[in-house]
Coordinates of N, CA, C and O in Angstrom, one line a residue:
M1 N -71.1 28.8 38.5 CA -70.1 29.2 37.6 C -69.3 27.9 37.2 O -68.9 27.2 38.1
R2 N -69.2 27.9 36.0 CA -68.6 26.7 35.5 C -67.3 27.0 34.8 O -67.2 27.9 33.9
K3 N -66.2 26.4 35.2 CA -64.9 26.6 34.6 C -64.6 25.5 33.6 O -64.8 24.4 33.9
T4 N -64.2 25.9 32.5 CA -63.8 24.9 31.4 C -62.3 24.8 31.5 O -61.6 25.8 31.4
Q5 N -61.9 23.7 31.6 CA -60.5 23.5 31.7 C -60.1 22.5 30.6 O -60.7 21.4 30.5
N6 N -59.1 22.8 29.9 CA -58.6 21.9 28.8 C -57.6 21.0 29.4 O -56.5 21.4 29.8
T7 N -57.9 19.7 29.6 CA -57.0 18.8 30.2 C -56.3 17.9 29.2 O -55.6 17.0 29.6
K8 N -56.4 18.2 28.0 CA -55.7 17.4 27.0 C -54.2 17.8 27.0 O -53.9 19.0 27.0
Q9 N -53.4 16.8 27.1 CA -52.0 17.0 27.1 C -51.3 16.2 26.0 O -51.8 15.1 25.7
G10 N -50.3 16.7 25.4 CA -49.6 16.0 24.4 C -48.5 16.9 23.8 O -48.3 18.0 24.2
F11 N -47.9 16.4 22.7 CA -46.9 17.2 22.0 C -47.5 17.9 20.8 O -48.3 17.3 20.1
T12 N -47.0 19.1 20.6 CA -47.4 19.8 19.4 C -46.5 19.3 18.3 O -45.5 18.7 18.5
L13 N -46.9 19.7 17.1 CA -46.1 19.3 15.9 C -44.7 19.9 16.0 O -43.7 19.2 15.7
I14 N -44.5 21.1 16.5 CA -43.2 21.7 16.6 C -42.4 21.0 17.6 O -41.2 20.8 17.4
E15 N -43.0 20.6 18.7 CA -42.2 19.9 19.8 C -41.7 18.6 19.2 O -40.6 18.2 19.5
T16 N -42.5 17.9 18.5 CA -42.2 16.6 17.9 C -41.0 16.8 16.9 O -40.1 16.0 16.9
L17 N -41.1 17.8 16.0 CA -40.0 18.0 15.1 C -38.7 18.4 15.8 O -37.6 17.9 15.3
V18 N -38.8 19.2 16.8 CA -37.6 19.5 17.6 C -37.0 18.3 18.2 O -35.7 18.0 18.2
A19 N -37.8 17.4 18.8 CA -37.3 16.2 19.4 C -36.7 15.3 18.3 O -35.6 14.7 18.6
I20 N -37.2 15.1 17.2 CA -36.7 14.3 16.1 C -35.3 14.9 15.6 O -34.4 14.2 15.4
A21 N -35.3 16.2 15.5 CA -34.0 16.9 15.1 C -32.9 16.6 16.1 O -31.8 16.3 15.7
I22 N -33.2 16.7 17.4 CA -32.2 16.4 18.4 C -31.7 15.0 18.3 O -30.6 14.7 18.4
L23 N -32.7 14.0 18.1 CA -32.3 12.6 18.0 C -31.4 12.4 16.8 O -30.4 11.6 16.8
L24 N -31.7 13.0 15.7 CA -30.9 12.9 14.5 C -29.5 13.4 14.7 O -28.5 12.8 14.2
I25 N -29.4 14.5 15.3 CA -28.1 15.1 15.6 C -27.3 14.2 16.5 O -26.1 13.9 16.3
A26 N -28.0 13.6 17.5 CA -27.3 12.7 18.5 C -26.9 11.4 17.8 O -25.8 10.8 18.1
L27 N -27.6 11.0 16.8 CA -27.2 9.7 16.1 C -26.1 10.0 15.0 O -25.4 9.0 14.6
T28 N -26.1 11.2 14.4 CA -25.2 11.5 13.3 C -23.7 11.4 13.8 O -22.9 10.8 13.1
A29 N -23.4 11.9 14.9 CA -22.0 11.9 15.4 C -21.4 10.5 15.5 O -20.3 10.3 15.0
P30 N -22.0 9.6 16.2 CA -21.4 8.2 16.3 C -21.3 7.5 14.9 O -20.4 6.8 14.6
L31 N -22.3 7.8 14.0 CA -22.2 7.1 12.7 C -21.1 7.7 11.9 O -20.4 7.0 11.2
T32 N -20.9 9.0 12.0 CA -19.7 9.7 11.3 C -18.4 9.1 11.9 O -17.5 8.8 11.1
L33 N -18.3 9.0 13.2 CA -17.1 8.4 13.8 C -16.8 7.0 13.3 O -15.7 6.6 13.0
A34 N -17.9 6.2 13.3 CA -17.7 4.8 12.8 C -17.3 4.8 11.3 O -16.4 4.0 11.0
S35 N -17.9 5.6 10.5 CA -17.5 5.7 9.1 C -16.1 6.0 8.9 O -15.3 5.4 8.1
R36 N -15.6 7.1 9.6 CA -14.2 7.5 9.5 C -13.3 6.5 10.1 O -12.2 6.3 9.5
S37 N -13.6 5.8 11.1 CA -12.7 4.8 11.7 C -12.5 3.6 10.7 O -11.4 3.1 10.6
I38 N -13.6 3.2 10.0 CA -13.5 2.2 9.0 C -12.6 2.7 7.8 O -11.7 1.9 7.4
S39 N -12.7 3.9 7.4 CA -11.8 4.5 6.4 C -10.4 4.5 6.8 O -9.5 4.2 6.1
Y40 N -10.1 5.0 8.1 CA -8.7 5.0 8.6 C -8.1 3.7 8.7 O -6.9 3.5 8.5
T41 N -8.9 2.7 9.1 CA -8.5 1.3 9.2 C -8.0 0.8 7.9 O -7.0 0.1 7.8
S42 N -8.8 1.1 6.9 CA -8.5 0.6 5.5 C -7.2 1.3 5.0 O -6.3 0.6 4.4
M43 N -7.0 2.6 5.3 CA -5.8 3.3 4.9 C -4.6 2.7 5.6 O -3.5 2.5 5.0
A44 N -4.7 2.4 6.9 CA -3.6 1.8 7.7 C -3.3 0.5 7.2 O -2.1 0.1 7.0
R45 N -4.2 -0.3 6.8 CA -4.0 -1.7 6.2 C -3.2 -1.6 5.0 O -2.2 -2.3 4.8
D46 N -3.6 -0.7 4.1 CA -2.9 -0.5 2.8 C -1.5 0.0 3.0 O -0.5 -0.4 2.3
Q47 N -1.3 0.9 4.0 CA 0.1 1.4 4.3 C 1.0 0.3 4.8 O 2.1 0.2 4.4
I48 N 0.4 -0.6 5.6 CA 1.2 -1.7 6.2 C 1.6 -2.7 5.1 O 2.7 -3.1 5.0
I49 N 0.6 -3.0 4.2 CA 0.9 -3.9 3.1 C 2.0 -3.3 2.2 O 2.9 -4.0 1.8
A50 N 1.9 -2.0 1.9 CA 2.8 -1.4 1.0 C 4.2 -1.4 1.6 O 5.2 -1.6 1.0
S51 N 4.3 -1.2 2.9 CA 5.6 -1.2 3.6 C 6.2 -2.6 3.6 O 7.4 -2.7 3.3
Y52 N 5.4 -3.6 3.8 CA 5.9 -5.0 3.7 C 6.4 -5.3 2.3 O 7.4 -6.0 2.2
L53 N 5.6 -4.9 1.3 CA 6.0 -5.1 -0.1 C 7.4 -4.5 -0.4 O 8.2 -5.0 -1.1
A54 N 7.6 -3.3 0.1 CA 8.8 -2.6 -0.1 C 10.0 -3.3 0.6 O 11.1 -3.5 0.0
F55 N 9.8 -3.7 1.9 CA 10.8 -4.4 2.6 C 11.1 -5.8 2.0 O 12.3 -6.2 1.9
D56 N 10.1 -6.4 1.4 CA 10.3 -7.7 0.8 C 11.2 -7.5 -0.4 O 12.1 -8.3 -0.6
A57 N 11.0 -6.5 -1.3 CA 11.8 -6.3 -2.4 C 13.3 -5.9 -2.0 O 14.2 -6.4 -2.7
M58 N 13.4 -5.1 -1.0 CA 14.7 -4.7 -0.5 C 15.5 -5.9 0.0 O 16.7 -6.1 -0.3
E59 N 14.8 -6.8 0.7 CA 15.5 -8.0 1.2 C 15.9 -8.9 0.1 O 16.9 -9.6 0.2
A60 N 15.1 -9.0 -0.9 CA 15.4 -9.8 -2.1 C 16.7 -9.3 -2.8 O 17.5 -10.1 -3.2
T61 N 16.8 -8.0 -2.9 CA 18.0 -7.5 -3.5 C 19.2 -7.7 -2.7 O 20.3 -8.1 -3.2
L62 N 19.1 -7.6 -1.4 CA 20.2 -7.9 -0.5 C 20.6 -9.4 -0.5 O 21.8 -9.7 -0.5
A63 N 19.6 -10.3 -0.6 CA 19.8 -11.7 -0.7 C 20.6 -12.0 -2.0 O 21.5 -12.9 -2.0
R64 N 20.2 -11.4 -3.1 CA 20.8 -11.6 -4.4 C 22.3 -11.1 -4.3 O 23.2 -11.8 -4.8
K65 N 22.5 -10.0 -3.7 CA 23.9 -9.5 -3.5 C 24.7 -10.5 -2.7 O 25.8 -10.8 -3.1
Q66 N 24.2 -11.0 -1.6 CA 24.9 -11.9 -0.8 C 25.2 -13.2 -1.5 O 26.2 -13.8 -1.4
S67 N 24.2 -13.7 -2.3 CA 24.4 -14.9 -3.1 C 25.5 -14.7 -4.1 O 26.3 -15.6 -4.3
N68 N 25.5 -13.5 -4.7 CA 26.6 -13.2 -5.7 C 28.0 -13.3 -5.1 O 28.9 -13.9 -5.6
V69 N 28.1 -12.7 -3.9 CA 29.4 -12.7 -3.2 C 29.8 -14.1 -2.8 O 30.9 -14.6 -3.0
S70 N 28.8 -14.9 -2.3 CA 29.1 -16.3 -1.9 C 29.5 -17.2 -3.0 O 30.3 -18.1 -2.9
A71 N 28.9 -16.9 -4.2 CA 29.2 -17.7 -5.4 C 30.4 -17.3 -6.1 O 30.8 -17.9 -7.2
G72 N 31.1 -16.2 -5.7 CA 32.2 -15.6 -6.4 C 31.9 -14.9 -7.6 O 32.8 -14.6 -8.4
E73 N 30.7 -14.4 -7.8 CA 30.3 -13.6 -9.0 C 30.5 -12.2 -8.7 O 30.9 -11.8 -7.5
E74 N 30.3 -11.3 -9.7 CA 30.3 -9.9 -9.4 C 29.2 -9.6 -8.3 O 28.1 -10.1 -8.4
W75 N 29.6 -8.7 -7.4 CA 28.7 -8.5 -6.2 C 27.4 -7.9 -6.7 O 26.3 -8.1 -6.0
D76 N 27.3 -7.1 -7.8 CA 26.0 -6.5 -8.2 C 25.4 -7.2 -9.4 O 24.6 -6.6 -10.1
S77 N 25.8 -8.4 -9.7 CA 25.2 -9.1 -10.8 C 23.7 -9.3 -10.6 O 23.3 -9.7 -9.6
G78 N 23.0 -8.9 -11.7 CA 21.5 -9.0 -11.6 C 20.8 -7.9 -10.8 O 19.6 -7.9 -10.7
L79 N 21.6 -6.9 -10.4 CA 21.0 -5.8 -9.6 C 21.1 -4.5 -10.3 O 21.1 -3.4 -9.6
S80 N 21.2 -4.5 -11.6 CA 21.2 -3.3 -12.3 C 19.9 -3.2 -13.1 O 19.5 -4.1 -13.7
C81 N 19.3 -2.0 -13.0 CA 18.0 -1.8 -13.7 C 18.3 -1.2 -15.1 O 18.8 -0.1 -15.2
P82 N 17.9 -2.0 -16.1 CA 18.2 -1.5 -17.5 C 17.4 -0.3 -17.9 O 17.7 0.4 -18.9
S83 N 16.3 -0.1 -17.2 CA 15.4 1.0 -17.6 C 15.2 1.9 -16.3 O 15.7 1.6 -15.3
G84 N 14.3 2.8 -16.4 CA 14.0 3.7 -15.3 C 13.3 3.0 -14.1 O 13.6 3.3 -13.0
S85 N 12.5 2.0 -14.5 CA 11.8 1.2 -13.4 C 11.9 -0.3 -13.7 O 11.7 -0.7 -14.8
C86 N 12.2 -1.0 -12.7 CA 12.3 -2.5 -12.8 C 11.5 -3.2 -11.7 O 11.2 -2.6 -10.7
R87 N 11.2 -4.4 -12.0 CA 10.4 -5.2 -11.0 C 11.3 -6.4 -10.6 O 12.2 -6.8 -11.3
I88 N 11.0 -6.8 -9.4 CA 11.7 -8.0 -8.9 C 10.6 -8.9 -8.3 O 9.8 -8.4 -7.5
D89 N 10.5 -10.1 -8.8 CA 9.5 -11.0 -8.2 C 10.1 -11.8 -7.1 O 11.1 -12.6 -7.3
T90 N 9.6 -11.6 -5.9 CA 10.3 -12.2 -4.7 C 9.7 -13.5 -4.3 O 10.0 -14.0 -3.2
V91 N 8.9 -14.2 -5.1 CA 8.2 -15.4 -4.8 C 9.2 -16.6 -5.0 O 9.1 -17.6 -4.3
S92 N 10.2 -16.5 -5.8 CA 11.1 -17.6 -6.1 C 11.9 -18.0 -4.8 O 12.3 -17.2 -4.0
N93 N 12.1 -19.3 -4.7 CA 12.8 -19.9 -3.6 C 14.3 -19.9 -3.9 O 15.2 -20.1 -3.1
N94 N 14.7 -19.7 -5.2 CA 16.1 -19.7 -5.6 C 16.6 -18.3 -5.7 O 16.1 -17.5 -6.5
V95 N 17.5 -17.9 -4.9 CA 18.0 -16.5 -4.8 C 18.6 -16.1 -6.2 O 18.5 -14.9 -6.6
T96 N 19.2 -17.0 -6.9 CA 19.8 -16.6 -8.2 C 18.8 -16.3 -9.2 O 19.1 -15.6 -10.3
D97 N 17.5 -16.6 -9.0 CA 16.4 -16.2 -9.9 C 15.9 -14.8 -9.7 O 15.2 -14.3 -10.5
L98 N 16.3 -14.2 -8.6 CA 15.9 -12.9 -8.3 C 16.7 -11.9 -9.1 O 17.8 -11.6 -8.8
E99 N 16.1 -11.4 -10.1 CA 16.7 -10.4 -11.0 C 15.8 -9.3 -11.3 O 14.6 -9.4 -11.3
L100 N 16.4 -8.1 -11.6 CA 15.6 -6.9 -11.9 C 15.3 -7.0 -13.4 O 16.2 -7.3 -14.2
S101 N 14.0 -6.8 -13.8 CA 13.6 -6.7 -15.2 C 12.7 -5.5 -15.4 O 12.0 -5.1 -14.5
S102 N 12.8 -4.9 -16.5 CA 12.1 -3.7 -16.8 C 10.6 -3.9 -16.6 O 10.0 -5.0 -16.9
C103 N 9.9 -2.8 -16.2 CA 8.5 -2.9 -16.0 C 7.9 -1.5 -16.4 O 8.6 -0.5 -16.4
V104 N 6.6 -1.6 -16.7 CA 5.9 -0.4 -17.2 C 5.0 0.1 -16.1 O 4.2 -0.6 -15.6
L105 N 5.1 1.4 -15.7 CA 4.3 2.0 -14.7 C 2.9 2.3 -15.2 O 2.8 2.7 -16.4
N106 N 1.9 2.3 -14.4 CA 0.6 2.8 -14.7 C -0.1 2.1 -15.9 O -0.9 2.6 -16.6
N107 N 0.3 0.8 -16.1 CA -0.3 0.1 -17.2 C -0.5 -1.4 -16.7 O 0.4 -2.1 -16.6
S108 N -1.7 -1.7 -16.3 CA -2.0 -3.0 -15.8 C -2.2 -4.1 -16.8 O -2.3 -5.2 -16.5
S109 N -2.3 -3.7 -18.1 CA -2.5 -4.7 -19.1 C -1.2 -5.2 -19.8 O -1.2 -6.2 -20.5
S110 N -0.1 -4.5 -19.5 CA 1.1 -4.9 -20.1 C 1.7 -6.2 -19.5 O 1.5 -6.4 -18.3
G111 N 2.3 -7.0 -20.2 CA 2.9 -8.3 -19.6 C 4.0 -8.0 -18.7 O 4.3 -8.7 -17.8
S112 N 4.7 -6.8 -18.9 CA 5.8 -6.4 -18.0 C 5.4 -5.3 -17.1 O 6.1 -4.3 -16.9
T113 N 4.2 -5.3 -16.5 CA 3.7 -4.3 -15.7 C 4.3 -4.2 -14.4 O 4.8 -5.3 -13.9
C114 N 4.3 -3.1 -13.7 CA 4.8 -3.0 -12.4 C 3.8 -3.3 -11.3 O 4.1 -3.4 -10.1
Y115 N 2.5 -3.5 -11.8 CA 1.5 -3.8 -10.9 C 1.7 -5.3 -10.3 O 2.1 -6.2 -11.1
L116 N 1.5 -5.4 -9.0 CA 1.5 -6.7 -8.4 C 0.2 -7.4 -8.5 O -0.9 -6.7 -8.6
R117 N 0.2 -8.7 -8.5 CA -1.0 -9.5 -8.5 C -1.1 -10.2 -7.2 O -0.1 -10.6 -6.6
F118 N -2.4 -10.4 -6.7 CA -2.6 -11.1 -5.4 C -3.2 -12.4 -5.7 O -4.2 -12.6 -6.3
D119 N -2.4 -13.5 -5.3 CA -2.9 -14.8 -5.5 C -3.6 -15.3 -4.2 O -2.9 -15.4 -3.1
E120 N -4.9 -15.5 -4.3 CA -5.6 -15.8 -3.1 C -5.3 -17.2 -2.5 O -5.4 -17.4 -1.3
S121 N -4.9 -18.1 -3.4 CA -4.6 -19.5 -2.9 C -3.3 -19.5 -2.0 O -3.2 -20.2 -1.0
T122 N -2.3 -18.6 -2.4 CA -1.1 -18.5 -1.6 C -1.0 -17.3 -0.7 O -0.2 -17.2 0.2
E123 N -1.9 -16.4 -0.9 CA -2.0 -15.1 -0.2 C -0.7 -14.3 -0.3 O -0.2 -13.7 0.6
L124 N -0.1 -14.4 -1.6 CA 1.1 -13.7 -1.8 C 0.9 -12.7 -3.0 O 0.1 -12.9 -3.9
Y125 N 1.6 -11.6 -2.9 CA 1.7 -10.6 -4.0 C 2.9 -11.0 -4.9 O 4.0 -11.2 -4.4
Q126 N 2.6 -11.1 -6.2 CA 3.7 -11.4 -7.1 C 3.3 -10.8 -8.5 O 2.3 -10.2 -8.7
H127 N 4.2 -11.0 -9.5 CA 3.9 -10.4 -10.8 C 3.3 -11.4 -11.7 O 2.9 -11.0 -12.8
T128 N 3.1 -12.7 -11.3 CA 2.4 -13.6 -12.2 C 1.3 -14.3 -11.4 O 1.5 -14.5 -10.2
G129 N 0.2 -14.6 -12.0 CA -0.9 -15.3 -11.4 C -1.7 -14.4 -10.5 O -1.2 -13.5 -9.9
G130 N -2.9 -14.8 -10.3 CA -3.8 -14.0 -9.4 C -4.4 -12.8 -10.0 O -4.2 -12.5 -11.2
E131 N -5.1 -12.0 -9.2 CA -5.8 -10.8 -9.7 C -4.9 -9.6 -9.5 O -4.2 -9.5 -8.5
I132 N -5.0 -8.7 -10.5 CA -4.2 -7.4 -10.4 C -4.6 -6.7 -9.2 O -5.8 -6.4 -9.0
S133 N -3.7 -6.3 -8.4 CA -3.9 -5.5 -7.2 C -3.8 -4.0 -7.5 O -3.4 -3.6 -8.6
R134 N -4.0 -3.2 -6.5 CA -3.8 -1.7 -6.7 C -2.4 -1.3 -6.4 O -2.1 -0.1 -6.4
F135 N -1.5 -2.2 -6.0 CA -0.1 -1.9 -5.6 C 0.8 -2.1 -6.8 O 0.8 -3.1 -7.5
Q136 N 1.6 -1.1 -7.1 CA 2.7 -1.1 -8.0 C 4.0 -1.1 -7.3 O 4.2 -0.3 -6.4
R137 N 4.9 -2.0 -7.6 CA 6.2 -2.0 -6.9 C 7.2 -2.0 -8.0 O 7.2 -2.8 -8.9
Y138 N 8.2 -1.1 -7.9 CA 9.3 -1.0 -8.8 C 10.5 -0.6 -8.1 O 10.5 0.0 -7.0
V139 N 11.6 -1.0 -8.7 CA 13.0 -0.7 -8.1 C 13.7 0.1 -9.1 O 13.7 -0.1 -10.3
T140 N 14.5 1.1 -8.6 CA 15.4 1.8 -9.4 C 16.8 1.7 -8.7 O 16.9 1.5 -7.5
T141 N 17.8 1.7 -9.5 CA 19.2 1.5 -9.0 C 20.0 2.7 -9.6 O 19.7 3.2 -10.6
E142 N 21.0 3.0 -8.8 CA 21.9 4.1 -9.2 C 23.3 3.7 -8.7 O 23.5 3.4 -7.6
D143 N 24.3 3.7 -9.7 CA 25.7 3.5 -9.3 C 26.2 4.8 -8.7 O 26.3 5.8 -9.4
T144 N 26.5 4.9 -7.4 CA 26.9 6.1 -6.8 C 28.4 6.2 -6.7 O 29.0 7.3 -6.6
A145 N 29.1 5.1 -6.7 CA 30.6 5.0 -6.7 C 30.9 3.7 -7.3 O 30.1 2.9 -7.7
E146 N 32.2 3.4 -7.4 CA 32.7 2.2 -8.1 C 32.2 1.0 -7.3 O 31.8 0.0 -7.9
D147 N 32.3 1.0 -6.0 CA 31.8 -0.2 -5.2 C 30.6 0.1 -4.4 O 30.5 -0.4 -3.3
E148 N 29.7 0.9 -4.9 CA 28.6 1.3 -4.2 C 27.4 1.5 -5.1 O 27.5 2.0 -6.2
K149 N 26.2 1.1 -4.7 CA 25.0 1.2 -5.5 C 23.9 1.6 -4.6 O 23.8 1.1 -3.4
R150 N 23.0 2.5 -5.0 CA 21.8 2.9 -4.3 C 20.6 2.2 -4.9 O 20.4 2.2 -6.1
I151 N 19.9 1.5 -4.0 CA 18.7 0.7 -4.4 C 17.5 1.5 -3.8 O 17.5 1.8 -2.6
N152 N 16.5 1.8 -4.7 CA 15.3 2.5 -4.2 C 14.1 1.5 -4.6 O 14.0 1.1 -5.7
V153 N 13.3 1.2 -3.6 CA 12.1 0.4 -3.8 C 10.9 1.4 -3.6 O 10.8 2.0 -2.6
H154 N 10.1 1.4 -4.7 CA 8.9 2.3 -4.6 C 7.7 1.4 -4.6 O 7.6 0.4 -5.4
V155 N 6.7 1.7 -3.8 CA 5.4 1.0 -3.8 C 4.4 2.1 -3.9 O 4.3 2.9 -3.0
R156 N 3.6 2.1 -5.0 CA 2.6 3.0 -5.2 C 1.2 2.3 -5.1 O 1.0 1.2 -5.5
Y157 N 0.3 3.1 -4.5 CA -1.1 2.6 -4.5 C -2.0 3.8 -4.4 O -1.6 4.9 -4.0
R158 N -3.3 3.5 -4.7 CA -4.3 4.6 -4.7 C -5.3 4.4 -3.6 O -5.8 3.3 -3.4
V159 N -5.6 5.5 -2.9 CA -6.6 5.5 -1.9 C -7.6 6.5 -2.3 O -7.3 7.7 -2.2
G160 N -8.7 6.1 -2.8 CA -9.7 7.1 -3.3 C -9.1 7.9 -4.5 O -8.6 7.3 -5.4
L161 N -9.0 9.2 -4.3 CA -8.4 10.0 -5.4 C -6.9 10.3 -5.1 O -6.3 10.8 -6.0
L162 N -6.4 9.9 -4.0 CA -5.0 10.2 -3.6 C -4.2 9.0 -4.0 O -4.5 7.9 -3.8
E163 N -3.0 9.3 -4.5 CA -2.0 8.3 -4.8 C -0.9 8.4 -3.7 O -0.4 9.4 -3.5
R164 N -0.6 7.3 -3.1 CA 0.4 7.2 -2.1 C 1.6 6.5 -2.7 O 1.5 5.7 -3.6
D165 N 2.8 6.9 -2.1 CA 4.0 6.3 -2.6 C 4.9 6.1 -1.4 O 5.2 7.0 -0.7
I166 N 5.3 4.9 -1.2 CA 6.3 4.5 -0.1 C 7.6 4.2 -0.8 O 7.7 3.4 -1.7
V167 N 8.7 4.9 -0.3 CA 10.0 4.7 -0.9 C 10.9 4.2 0.2 O 11.0 4.8 1.2
L168 N 11.6 3.1 -0.1 CA 12.6 2.6 0.8 C 14.0 2.6 0.0 O 14.1 2.1 -1.1
S169 N 15.0 3.3 0.6 CA 16.3 3.4 -0.1 C 17.4 2.8 0.8 O 17.3 2.9 2.0
M170 N 18.4 2.3 0.1 CA 19.5 1.7 0.8 C 20.7 1.7 -0.1 O 20.6 1.5 -1.3
Y171 N 21.8 1.9 0.5 CA 23.1 1.8 -0.2 C 23.7 0.4 0.1 O 23.7 -0.1 1.2
I172 N 24.1 -0.3 -1.0 CA 24.8 -1.5 -0.8 C 26.2 -1.4 -1.4 O 26.5 -0.6 -2.3
Y173 N 27.1 -2.1 -0.8 CA 28.5 -2.0 -1.1 C 29.1 -3.3 -1.5 O 28.7 -4.4 -1.1
N174 N 30.2 -3.2 -2.2 CA 31.0 -4.4 -2.5 C 31.9 -4.7 -1.3 O 33.0 -4.4 -1.2
S175 N 31.3 -5.4 -0.4 CA 32.0 -5.9 0.8 C 32.0 -7.4 0.9 O 31.0 -8.0 1.1
Q176 N 33.2 -7.9 0.6 CA 33.2 -9.4 0.5 C 33.8 -10.0 1.7 O 34.4 -9.8 2.5

């Protein structure tokens, strides 16, 4: 009597497809996490840049106010926004050059745009020179009392389809 025994061993097509599916699922999770971490890092970088740009403009307005007081001028000279939105170019080394001038929101081709430009040679954001960035910075002012002014610095930027806006507000006073 002769027994026939099938000694061939291997994977069937179904077993192979199941193994490939498990491997793909196992690889998808780390790739998704890596992709999201890159996205979150980019968002955090933009938020930090926008915060620094807002603080930079606020410090420039405070420096201008202090310069006015030291020079015996009106404390708020150069710190009134003639229109709804104004820009302040903080690159100047001379504090008396720091003045608010009207700017146009959401228009990157205007000469008086609120968009900042990034100069790669100096690594500074400014309103002249360099490539137009995705950051718009504008200042609004409000006279809240006779010797008091509210300064609002807005920095807008776009992340994908979302528009972000960082606002920094401060009251300044006529304190000599």
